[in-house]
């Protein structure tokens, strides 16, 4: 691999992945023998920590499970490399794809995401949801987003540390970090990958996580540009108010309280959008002034 970075850390969050983590670490050590491999054992009840250490990884343990995002934050702080690669412990992400991400990063990008091809999604509803998120994020940012939720990514550690305080403790850290890089004006690129079928059972459940995925949609908006969410909503209420006013004026010859409610709601929603925009700007400014702080 040409122009490969000299200092690379690979961060792998792992919870009850004893069945697969050993093979993942072995493959990474064969592919990148000089890279630092940090496995964050997120409160596992099996032998994840022991298997990881035996394979040659540096293990950092959470006594109790704190979440995928929390494990990434811990690994990011513990890593020593200038370049950090984050990947799953369940065998879905191929170590053979890591050099592809690093090669693209060496072209001058700050974040490179492994974008899963359509056939890589576990089922149809996840694939559909992911396509919807990608289109929404592309509209919000004005940039083509090929995989908003992929956890397989390579990044410059100093850039990522700027946004550690913004990262949630759950599974939506990829969404947050991607939008943060776009918001900061950093270079983001994508490399197509094929994600294999995971080993063991998934920690994602359609009922619980269906609601979580819906919340991601709104989070994308508030993370990048709240006005793109609030202005259309305000215009919708304004249109309802105008339409209702015309209807009541034509049928009753008067302006009703319901019309006033629609107009008032439109103003309130717009003002909330303005405040949210300012809060978002201040949040990113605060995060970038204190890289690595917060939890």
Coordinates of C-alpha atoms in Angstrom, one line a residue:
X1 CA 0.0 0.0 0.0
X2 CA 1.5 3.4 -1.0
X3 CA 1.6 6.4 1.2
X4 CA 0.3 4.5 4.2
X5 CA 0.3 6.4 7.5
X6 CA 3.0 5.4 9.9
X7 CA 0.9 5.5 13.0
X8 CA -2.4 3.5 12.9
X9 CA -4.7 2.4 15.7
X10 CA -7.7 0.1 15.1
X11 CA -10.5 0.5 17.7
X12 CA -13.0 -2.4 18.0
X13 CA -15.9 -2.1 20.4
X14 CA -16.9 -5.6 21.6
X15 CA -19.7 -6.9 23.7
X16 CA -20.0 -10.7 24.1
X17 CA -18.1 -11.3 20.8
X18 CA -15.7 -14.1 22.1
X19 CA -16.8 -16.3 19.1
X20 CA -15.5 -13.9 16.5
X21 CA -13.1 -11.3 18.0
X22 CA -10.1 -13.7 18.0
X23 CA -10.3 -14.2 14.2
X24 CA -10.8 -10.5 13.6
X25 CA -7.7 -9.5 15.6
X26 CA -5.6 -12.3 14.0
X27 CA -6.6 -11.1 10.5
X28 CA -5.8 -7.5 11.4
X29 CA -2.4 -8.4 12.8
X30 CA -1.6 -10.3 9.6
X31 CA -2.8 -7.4 7.4
X32 CA -1.3 -4.6 9.4
X33 CA 1.4 -6.0 11.7
X34 CA 2.6 -2.6 13.0
X35 CA -0.9 -1.2 13.8
X36 CA -2.1 -0.8 17.4
X37 CA -5.3 -2.9 18.0
X38 CA -7.5 -1.6 20.8
X39 CA -10.4 -3.8 21.8
X40 CA -12.9 -2.1 24.1
X41 CA -14.6 -4.8 26.1
X42 CA -18.0 -3.2 26.8
X43 CA -19.1 -5.2 29.9
X44 CA -19.0 -8.6 28.3
X45 CA -20.2 -11.6 30.2
X46 CA -18.2 -14.1 28.1
X47 CA -14.5 -14.4 27.3
X48 CA -14.3 -11.5 24.9
X49 CA -11.4 -9.8 26.9
X50 CA -9.4 -13.0 27.3
X51 CA -9.7 -14.0 23.7
X52 CA -8.8 -10.5 22.5
X53 CA -5.7 -10.3 24.7
X54 CA -4.6 -13.8 23.6
X55 CA -4.8 -12.7 20.0
X56 CA -2.5 -9.8 20.7
X57 CA -4.9 -6.9 21.1
X58 CA -4.7 -4.2 23.8
X59 CA -7.8 -4.6 25.9
X60 CA -9.6 -1.7 27.7
X61 CA -12.6 -2.9 29.7
X62 CA -15.8 -1.3 30.8
X63 CA -17.0 -3.0 34.1
X64 CA -20.6 -2.6 32.9
X65 CA -22.0 -2.1 29.4
X66 CA -22.1 1.6 28.4
X67 CA -23.0 1.3 24.8
X68 CA -21.3 1.1 21.4
X69 CA -20.7 4.9 21.2
X70 CA -19.2 4.9 24.7
X71 CA -16.9 2.1 23.7
X72 CA -15.8 4.1 20.6
X73 CA -15.1 7.2 22.8
X74 CA -13.1 5.1 25.2
X75 CA -11.1 3.5 22.4
X76 CA -10.5 6.9 20.7
X77 CA -9.0 8.3 23.9
X78 CA -6.9 5.2 24.5
X79 CA -5.6 5.0 21.0
X80 CA -2.1 6.4 20.2
X81 CA -2.2 6.4 16.4
X82 CA -2.5 9.5 14.3
X83 CA -5.0 7.5 12.2
X84 CA -7.8 5.5 13.8
X85 CA -9.9 2.8 12.1
X86 CA -13.2 1.8 13.8
X87 CA -14.7 -1.5 12.9
X88 CA -17.1 -4.1 14.4
X89 CA -16.0 -7.2 16.3
X90 CA -18.6 -9.5 14.9
X91 CA -16.9 -10.4 11.6
X92 CA -19.0 -8.2 9.3
X93 CA -16.2 -5.9 8.4
X94 CA -13.3 -7.5 6.5
X95 CA -9.8 -6.6 7.6
X96 CA -8.9 -6.8 4.0
X97 CA -10.8 -3.6 3.4
X98 CA -8.9 -1.6 5.9
X99 CA -6.0 -0.7 3.5
X100 CA -8.6 0.6 1.0
X101 CA -9.9 3.1 3.6
X102 CA -6.3 4.1 4.5
X103 CA -5.4 4.6 0.9
X104 CA -8.3 7.0 0.4
X105 CA -7.5 8.8 3.6
X106 CA -3.9 9.3 2.4
X107 CA -5.4 11.3 -0.5
X108 CA -6.1 14.1 1.9
X109 CA -9.5 13.2 3.4
X110 CA -10.2 13.5 7.1
X111 CA -12.9 10.7 7.3
X112 CA -13.3 7.7 5.0
X113 CA -16.4 5.5 5.5
X114 CA -16.8 2.0 4.3
X115 CA -20.1 2.2 2.4
X116 CA -22.1 -1.0 2.4
X117 CA -23.4 -2.2 -1.0
X118 CA -27.1 -3.0 -1.2
X119 CA -26.6 -6.7 -0.8
X120 CA -24.8 -6.2 2.5
X121 CA -27.9 -5.2 4.5
X122 CA -29.2 -7.9 6.8
X123 CA -32.8 -7.5 5.6
X124 CA -35.0 -5.3 3.4
X125 CA -36.2 -2.9 6.0
X126 CA -32.7 -2.0 7.2
X127 CA -31.6 -1.4 3.6
X128 CA -34.7 0.7 3.0
X129 CA -34.1 2.7 6.2
X130 CA -30.4 3.2 5.3
X131 CA -31.3 4.5 1.8
X132 CA -33.7 7.0 3.3
X133 CA -31.1 8.2 5.9
X134 CA -28.6 8.7 3.1
X135 CA -31.0 10.8 1.0
X136 CA -32.0 12.9 4.0
X137 CA -28.4 13.5 5.0
X138 CA -27.4 14.3 1.4
X139 CA -30.2 16.9 1.3
X140 CA -29.2 18.3 4.7
X141 CA -25.5 18.7 3.9
X142 CA -25.5 19.3 0.2
X143 CA -23.0 16.4 -0.2
X144 CA -23.6 12.9 -1.4
X145 CA -23.8 10.6 1.6
X146 CA -23.4 7.0 0.6
X147 CA -23.7 5.3 4.0
X148 CA -24.7 7.4 7.0
X149 CA -24.8 4.7 9.6
X150 CA -21.8 2.5 8.7
X151 CA -19.5 1.9 11.7
X152 CA -16.6 0.9 9.5
X153 CA -14.5 4.1 9.1
X154 CA -11.0 5.5 9.1
X155 CA -10.3 9.0 10.4
X156 CA -7.7 11.4 11.6
X157 CA -7.7 11.1 15.3
X158 CA -7.1 14.8 16.1
X159 CA -10.2 15.6 14.0
X160 CA -12.4 13.0 15.7
X161 CA -11.3 14.1 19.2
X162 CA -12.9 17.5 18.5
X163 CA -16.3 15.8 18.4
X164 CA -16.0 13.2 21.2
X165 CA -18.2 15.3 23.5
X166 CA -20.9 15.2 20.9
X167 CA -21.0 11.5 20.4
X168 CA -23.9 9.6 22.0
X169 CA -23.3 6.4 24.0
X170 CA -25.5 4.3 21.8
X171 CA -25.4 2.9 18.2
X172 CA -25.9 6.3 16.5
X173 CA -22.4 7.5 16.9
X174 CA -21.7 7.0 13.1
X175 CA -24.5 9.4 12.3
X176 CA -23.3 12.0 14.7
X177 CA -19.6 11.8 13.7
X178 CA -20.4 12.0 10.0
X179 CA -22.6 15.0 10.3
X180 CA -20.0 16.7 12.6
X181 CA -17.3 16.3 10.0
X182 CA -19.5 17.8 7.3
X183 CA -20.5 20.6 9.6
X184 CA -16.9 21.4 10.3
X185 CA -16.0 21.4 6.6
X186 CA -13.7 18.4 6.8
X187 CA -13.2 16.1 3.8
X188 CA -15.4 13.0 3.8
X189 CA -15.2 10.2 1.3
X190 CA -16.6 6.7 0.8
X191 CA -15.2 3.3 -0.2
X192 CA -17.6 0.6 -1.2
X193 CA -17.5 -2.6 0.9
X194 CA -19.3 -5.8 1.3
X195 CA -20.4 -6.5 4.8
X196 CA -20.4 -10.2 5.7
X197 CA -23.1 -11.9 7.7
X198 CA -22.3 -11.4 11.4
X199 CA -21.2 -14.1 13.7
X200 CA -23.6 -14.7 16.7
X201 CA -26.8 -12.8 17.3
X202 CA -27.4 -9.1 16.6
X203 CA -27.8 -6.6 19.4
X204 CA -30.3 -4.7 17.3
X205 CA -34.0 -5.4 17.6
X206 CA -36.6 -4.2 15.1
X207 CA -39.2 -3.0 17.7
X208 CA -36.9 -1.1 19.9
X209 CA -34.5 0.1 17.2
X210 CA -37.2 0.9 14.8
X211 CA -38.1 3.8 17.1
X212 CA -34.4 4.6 17.4
X213 CA -34.0 4.7 13.6
X214 CA -36.9 7.1 13.4
X215 CA -35.3 9.4 16.0
X216 CA -32.1 9.4 13.9
X217 CA -34.0 11.1 11.1
X218 CA -34.7 14.1 13.4
X219 CA -31.3 13.9 14.9
X220 CA -29.7 14.3 11.4
X221 CA -31.6 17.6 11.0
X222 CA -30.8 19.0 14.4
X223 CA -27.1 18.0 14.1
X224 CA -26.5 19.8 10.8
X225 CA -29.0 22.5 10.0
X226 CA -32.2 22.7 12.2
X227 CA -33.7 25.3 10.0
X228 CA -34.0 22.8 7.2
X229 CA -36.4 20.9 9.4
X230 CA -38.2 23.8 11.2
X231 CA -38.7 26.1 8.2
X232 CA -40.7 23.5 6.1
X233 CA -42.7 22.7 9.3
X234 CA -43.4 26.4 9.9
X235 CA -44.5 26.8 6.3
X236 CA -46.8 23.9 6.6
X237 CA -48.6 25.4 9.6
X238 CA -48.7 28.8 7.8
X239 CA -50.3 27.2 4.8
X240 CA -52.8 25.4 7.0
X241 CA -53.6 28.7 8.7
X242 CA -54.0 30.5 5.4
X243 CA -56.2 27.8 3.9
X244 CA -58.4 27.5 7.0
X245 CA -58.8 31.3 7.1
X246 CA -59.9 31.4 3.4
X247 CA -62.3 28.6 4.1
X248 CA -63.9 30.2 7.2
X249 CA -64.0 33.6 5.6
X250 CA -65.8 32.2 2.6
X251 CA -68.2 30.1 4.6
X252 CA -68.6 32.1 7.8
X253 CA -67.3 35.6 7.0
X254 CA -64.9 35.6 9.9
X255 CA -61.5 34.7 11.2
X256 CA -61.7 31.8 13.7
X257 CA -59.6 30.9 16.7
X258 CA -58.3 27.8 14.9
X259 CA -56.9 29.9 12.2
X260 CA -55.1 32.0 14.8
X261 CA -53.7 28.8 16.3
X262 CA -52.2 27.7 13.0
X263 CA -50.6 31.1 12.4
X264 CA -49.2 31.3 15.9
X265 CA -47.8 27.8 15.7
X266 CA -46.0 28.7 12.5
X267 CA -44.3 31.7 14.2
X268 CA -43.4 29.6 17.2
X269 CA -41.9 26.7 15.2
X270 CA -39.9 29.2 13.1
X271 CA -38.5 30.9 16.2
X272 CA -37.6 27.5 17.7
X273 CA -35.7 26.8 14.5
X274 CA -33.8 30.0 14.8
X275 CA -32.8 29.2 18.4
X276 CA -31.9 25.6 17.5
X277 CA -29.6 26.9 14.8
X278 CA -27.8 29.1 17.2
X279 CA -27.5 26.3 19.8
X280 CA -26.2 23.9 17.1
X281 CA -23.5 26.4 16.1
X282 CA -22.5 27.0 19.7
X283 CA -22.4 23.3 20.5
X284 CA -20.0 22.6 17.6
X285 CA -17.9 25.6 18.6
X286 CA -17.7 24.5 22.2
X287 CA -16.8 20.9 21.2
X288 CA -14.0 22.0 18.9
X289 CA -12.5 24.3 21.6
X290 CA -12.1 21.4 24.0
X291 CA -11.1 18.3 22.0
X292 CA -11.2 15.1 24.0
X293 CA -13.1 16.6 26.9
X294 CA -16.5 15.5 28.2
X295 CA -18.1 12.0 28.1

